Coordinates of C-alpha atoms in Angstrom, one line a residue:
M1187 CA 65.6 119.5 123.3
A1188 CA 68.4 119.7 125.8
T1189 CA 67.8 116.1 126.6
Y1190 CA 68.1 115.2 123.0
L1191 CA 71.3 117.1 122.3
L1192 CA 73.0 115.3 125.6
L1193 CA 71.8 112.0 124.2
Q1194 CA 73.2 112.6 120.8
R1195 CA 76.5 113.8 122.2
A1196 CA 76.6 110.6 124.4
L1197 CA 76.0 108.4 121.3
R1198 CA 78.5 110.2 119.0
R1199 CA 81.4 108.0 118.2
E1200 CA 84.9 109.5 119.2
R1201 CA 87.2 110.2 116.3
V1202 CA 90.0 108.0 116.5
F1203 CA 93.4 108.4 114.7
R1204 CA 95.0 105.1 114.3
D1205 CA 98.7 104.5 114.8
M1206 CA 100.1 104.1 111.3
S1207 CA 102.7 101.3 111.7
Q1208 CA 106.1 101.4 109.9
P1209 CA 106.8 98.1 108.3
L1210 CA 110.0 99.1 106.9
D1211 CA 111.3 99.7 110.3
S1212 CA 110.0 96.5 111.8
L1213 CA 110.3 93.9 109.2
D1214 CA 113.4 92.1 107.6
D1215 CA 113.8 91.6 103.7
V1216 CA 112.3 88.1 104.0
D1217 CA 109.1 89.5 105.5
L1218 CA 109.0 92.6 103.3
I1219 CA 109.4 90.2 100.2
S1220 CA 106.5 88.1 101.6
W1221 CA 104.2 91.1 102.1
Y1222 CA 105.2 93.5 99.3
R1223 CA 107.3 91.3 97.0
F1224 CA 110.5 93.6 97.3
P1225 CA 113.4 94.1 99.6
R1226 CA 113.9 97.3 101.6
R1227 CA 116.2 98.9 99.2
V1228 CA 114.0 98.4 96.4
L1229 CA 111.0 99.7 98.2
L1230 CA 112.8 102.9 99.2
E1231 CA 114.0 103.4 95.6
L1232 CA 110.2 103.2 94.6
I1233 CA 109.0 105.4 97.3
D1234 CA 111.6 108.2 96.5
A1235 CA 110.7 107.8 92.7
V1236 CA 107.0 108.6 93.3
D1237 CA 107.3 111.0 96.3
A1238 CA 107.1 114.2 94.5
T1239 CA 103.9 113.0 92.6
C1240 CA 102.2 111.3 95.7
R1241 CA 103.5 113.3 98.6
P1242 CA 100.4 115.0 100.4
A1243 CA 100.3 118.8 99.9
T1244 CA 99.5 119.3 103.7
N1245 CA 100.3 117.5 107.1
R1246 CA 96.9 118.3 108.5
S1247 CA 94.3 115.8 109.4
Y1248 CA 96.7 113.0 109.4
S1249 CA 97.5 112.9 105.9
I1250 CA 98.8 109.7 104.4
P1251 CA 102.5 109.7 103.6
T1252 CA 104.0 108.5 100.5
Q1253 CA 105.5 105.4 102.1
L1254 CA 102.2 104.1 103.2
Q1255 CA 100.5 104.8 100.0
M1256 CA 103.3 102.7 98.2
L1257 CA 103.2 99.9 100.8
C1258 CA 99.1 99.5 100.4
T1259 CA 99.5 99.6 96.7
L1260 CA 102.1 96.9 96.5
R1261 CA 100.3 94.8 99.3
F1262 CA 97.2 94.8 97.2
M1263 CA 99.0 93.7 94.0
A1264 CA 101.0 91.1 95.8
K1265 CA 98.2 89.5 98.0
A1266 CA 94.9 90.6 96.2
D1267 CA 93.4 91.4 99.4
F1268 CA 90.3 93.4 99.8
F1269 CA 90.8 97.1 100.3
S1270 CA 89.4 97.1 103.7
E1271 CA 92.0 94.4 104.6
V1272 CA 94.9 96.4 103.2
G1273 CA 93.6 99.4 105.0
D1274 CA 93.2 97.6 108.3
I1275 CA 96.8 96.3 108.1
H1276 CA 98.2 99.8 107.6
G1277 CA 95.7 101.8 109.6
I1278 CA 93.9 103.3 106.7
S1279 CA 90.5 103.5 105.6
K1280 CA 89.3 101.6 102.7
S1281 CA 88.0 104.6 100.9
S1282 CA 91.6 106.0 101.2
V1283 CA 93.1 103.1 99.5
C1284 CA 90.6 103.3 96.5
V1285 CA 91.6 106.9 95.9
F1286 CA 95.4 106.7 96.1
L1287 CA 95.9 103.3 94.5
P1288 CA 95.5 104.5 90.8
R1289 CA 97.6 107.7 91.5
V1290 CA 100.4 105.6 92.9
C1291 CA 100.4 103.3 89.7
R1292 CA 100.4 106.2 87.3
A1293 CA 103.5 107.4 89.2
L1294 CA 105.1 104.1 89.0
N1295 CA 104.4 103.8 85.2
A1296 CA 105.9 107.3 84.8
F1297 CA 109.2 106.1 86.5
L1298 CA 109.5 102.5 85.1
H1299 CA 109.9 101.8 81.5
I1300 CA 109.7 98.8 78.9
D1301 CA 111.4 99.4 75.8
F1302 CA 112.3 96.9 73.1
P1303 CA 116.1 96.8 72.5
T1304 CA 117.4 98.1 69.3
D1305 CA 121.2 98.1 69.7
A1306 CA 123.2 95.4 68.0
Q1307 CA 125.1 94.0 70.9
T1308 CA 121.8 93.7 73.1
L1309 CA 120.1 91.9 70.2
L1310 CA 123.0 89.6 69.8
K1311 CA 122.9 88.5 73.5
M1312 CA 119.1 88.0 73.3
K1313 CA 119.5 85.7 70.2
E1314 CA 122.3 83.8 72.1
G1315 CA 120.1 83.3 75.1
F1316 CA 117.3 82.0 73.1
Y1317 CA 119.6 79.7 71.1
A1318 CA 121.0 78.0 74.2
I1319 CA 117.5 76.8 75.0
A1320 CA 116.8 74.5 71.8
H1321 CA 119.0 75.6 69.2
F1322 CA 116.4 77.8 67.6
P1323 CA 118.4 80.6 65.7
N1324 CA 117.7 84.3 65.1
V1325 CA 115.1 84.6 68.0
V1326 CA 114.6 88.1 69.7
G1327 CA 111.6 87.5 71.7
A1328 CA 108.7 85.1 72.5
I1329 CA 105.1 86.6 72.4
D1330 CA 101.8 85.4 73.9
G1331 CA 98.6 86.7 75.3
T1332 CA 96.9 86.1 78.7
L1333 CA 93.4 87.0 80.1
I1334 CA 93.3 89.3 83.2
P1335 CA 89.8 89.0 85.1
I1336 CA 88.4 92.4 85.8
R1337 CA 85.1 93.6 87.5
G1338 CA 81.9 93.4 85.2
M1339 CA 80.3 96.7 84.1
N1340 CA 77.1 97.8 82.5
G1341 CA 76.7 99.9 79.2
E1342 CA 77.3 99.3 75.4
D1343 CA 80.8 98.1 75.8
E1344 CA 80.2 95.4 78.3
P1345 CA 80.0 92.6 75.8
V1346 CA 83.3 93.3 74.3
Y1347 CA 85.0 92.5 77.7
V1348 CA 83.6 89.0 77.9
C1349 CA 86.4 86.7 76.8
R1350 CA 86.1 83.3 75.2
K1351 CA 86.0 81.8 78.8
N1352 CA 82.9 83.6 79.6
F1353 CA 84.2 86.2 82.1
H1354 CA 85.1 89.9 81.9
A1355 CA 88.7 90.4 81.1
L1356 CA 91.5 92.1 79.4
N1357 CA 93.6 90.5 76.7
V1358 CA 97.1 91.4 77.6
Q1359 CA 99.9 90.7 75.2
G1360 CA 103.6 90.4 76.4
V1361 CA 106.9 89.8 74.5
V1362 CA 109.8 88.5 76.8
D1363 CA 113.5 87.7 76.3
A1364 CA 115.2 84.4 77.3
N1365 CA 115.6 85.7 80.8
M1366 CA 111.9 86.0 81.6
R1367 CA 111.9 89.9 81.3
F1368 CA 109.1 91.7 79.3
I1369 CA 110.6 93.8 76.5
N1370 CA 107.1 94.9 75.1
I1371 CA 103.5 94.9 76.6
N1372 CA 100.1 96.0 75.4
C1373 CA 97.3 96.1 78.0
R1374 CA 94.7 98.1 76.3
F1375 CA 92.3 95.6 74.6
P1376 CA 89.3 94.1 75.8
G1377 CA 89.0 90.3 76.6
S1378 CA 86.9 89.4 73.3
T1379 CA 89.8 90.8 71.0
H1380 CA 91.5 88.1 69.3
D1381 CA 95.4 87.7 69.6
A1382 CA 96.0 88.2 66.1
Y1383 CA 94.1 91.6 66.2
V1384 CA 96.0 92.6 69.4
F1385 CA 99.4 91.9 67.6
Q1386 CA 98.5 93.7 64.5
H1387 CA 97.5 96.9 66.5
S1388 CA 100.4 96.9 68.7
S1389 CA 103.9 98.4 68.1
I1390 CA 105.5 95.2 67.4
P1391 CA 105.3 94.9 63.7
G1392 CA 106.7 98.4 63.1
I1393 CA 109.7 97.5 65.6
L1394 CA 110.4 94.3 63.9
E1395 CA 110.3 95.6 60.4
T1396 CA 112.9 98.1 61.2
L1397 CA 115.1 96.0 63.5
P1398 CA 118.9 96.1 63.0
G1399 CA 120.1 92.7 61.8
G1400 CA 116.7 91.4 61.7
G1401 CA 115.1 88.6 64.0
W1402 CA 112.2 86.5 64.7
L1403 CA 109.3 86.3 67.4
L1404 CA 107.9 82.9 68.4
G1405 CA 104.3 82.9 68.7
D1406 CA 101.5 80.2 69.1
S1407 CA 99.0 79.3 66.4
G1408 CA 96.9 82.1 67.4
C1409 CA 99.4 84.6 65.9
P1410 CA 99.5 85.3 62.2
L1411 CA 102.6 84.0 60.3
K1412 CA 104.8 86.7 59.2
D1413 CA 108.5 87.1 58.0
Y1414 CA 109.4 88.2 61.5
L1415 CA 106.8 85.8 63.4
M1416 CA 107.3 82.3 63.5
T1417 CA 104.6 79.8 64.5
P1418 CA 104.4 76.1 64.9
F1419 CA 103.1 73.8 62.0
T1420 CA 99.5 72.6 62.7
N1421 CA 99.9 69.3 61.3
P1422 CA 103.7 68.5 60.9
S1423 CA 104.0 65.6 58.3
T1424 CA 107.9 65.2 58.1
P1425 CA 110.7 64.8 60.8
A1426 CA 112.0 68.1 60.0
E1427 CA 108.7 69.6 60.8
E1428 CA 108.5 67.8 63.9
R1429 CA 111.8 68.8 65.0
Y1430 CA 111.0 72.3 64.3
N1431 CA 107.9 72.2 66.2
A1432 CA 109.6 70.7 69.2
A1433 CA 112.3 73.3 69.2
H1434 CA 109.8 76.0 68.8
C1435 CA 107.8 74.8 71.7
K1436 CA 110.6 74.5 73.9
T1437 CA 112.0 78.0 73.1
R1438 CA 108.7 79.8 73.2
N1439 CA 108.0 78.2 76.6
V1440 CA 109.6 80.9 78.3
V1441 CA 106.8 83.3 77.8
E1442 CA 104.3 80.8 79.4
R1443 CA 106.6 80.6 82.4
T1444 CA 106.9 84.4 82.7
F1445 CA 103.2 85.0 82.7
G1446 CA 103.0 82.1 85.4
V1447 CA 105.7 83.9 87.6
L1448 CA 104.0 87.3 87.1
K1449 CA 100.7 86.1 88.3
A1450 CA 102.2 84.2 91.1
R1451 CA 104.1 87.2 92.4
F1452 CA 101.1 89.6 91.8
R1453 CA 98.1 87.7 92.8
C1454 CA 95.8 90.5 91.7
L1455 CA 96.4 89.3 88.3
H1456 CA 95.4 85.8 88.9
S1457 CA 91.9 84.4 88.8
S1458 CA 92.3 82.9 92.4
G1459 CA 92.5 86.5 93.5
G1460 CA 89.2 87.3 92.2
Y1461 CA 89.3 90.2 89.5
L1462 CA 90.6 93.7 89.4
P1463 CA 87.7 95.9 91.0
F1464 CA 88.4 98.9 88.8
K1465 CA 86.9 100.6 85.7
P1466 CA 88.8 98.9 82.5
E1467 CA 91.2 102.0 82.2
N1468 CA 92.6 101.7 85.7
C1469 CA 92.5 97.9 85.4
A1470 CA 95.1 98.3 82.5
L1471 CA 97.0 100.7 84.6
V1472 CA 97.3 98.2 87.4
V1473 CA 98.3 95.4 84.8
E1474 CA 100.9 97.6 83.2
T1475 CA 102.5 98.6 86.6
C1476 CA 102.7 95.0 87.6
M1477 CA 104.6 94.0 84.5
K1478 CA 106.9 96.7 84.7
L1479 CA 107.5 95.9 88.5
H1480 CA 108.4 92.4 87.3
N1481 CA 111.3 93.6 85.3
K1482 CA 112.9 95.3 88.4
P1483 CA 116.6 94.2 88.1
S1484 CA 117.4 94.2 91.7
T1485 CA 114.7 91.7 92.4
R1486 CA 116.0 89.1 90.4
E1487 CA 118.3 87.7 93.2
Y1488 CA 115.2 87.5 95.4
L1489 CA 113.2 85.3 92.9
C1490 CA 113.8 82.0 94.7
V1491 CA 112.7 83.3 97.9
M1492 CA 109.6 84.7 96.6
V1493 CA 108.5 81.6 95.0
V1494 CA 109.0 79.8 98.3
L1495 CA 106.9 82.4 100.0

């Protein structure tokens, strides 16, 4: 028995507490943008905003500070790395990353907001921005939907998440302004849902019906034609209809480019990054967080750097 205990003690792995590096102290803004998509001052702002929610209740057992929780979350969003890789980079276990990532996303969602503008001055500037693109008047937004791949699941709800492209996904709707900023989002519908259904059950119809001064959204042929939602002619037969389609296409292209930039900045949303490895509710949470982070005003000046990286 004594021999067995000695052998067990000899084979026992020593518990090692890894040195948790501090990227904010060692990386410049260019590297921070490449790693986490934001410069130092924005990262510090986000960390301070969620600290009250995510701060560990104790310092025992090498609890993970808020800064590392935020950096791991942003690293996953930016690069779509495996949880094990995200944890190894920051000296944290894979299971810890799985636990705190949804919590950090909830805290960020509570801090960041996307609201459709309703004051006359802001709406006028939005209309001027769209008009400058292709002389399409009275436009307050461009709308489109995109499919975000998620992990497959079992159960009765599984078929509703299979999209028309034959993979599990969320059908995410976004409305943007002329500056490629989201002004309304909807991330709660499964991939098999039609764009028209998502639109009808979003907050957009109610907002546009009571919008001061009125205004139009530009949507593709998958959207229903409404007094406040303009869609292209399916078969234009006159020069006027062809000019309308050309102006419509050029103006609405801003939402296509916005989704492209969003998925390039946050690779976890792009099919090249695999899929979001959460249950659908948490997948929607991550998508919503990425779309809100995309709107951060202080990151616009770094957009050219991030595209290069």
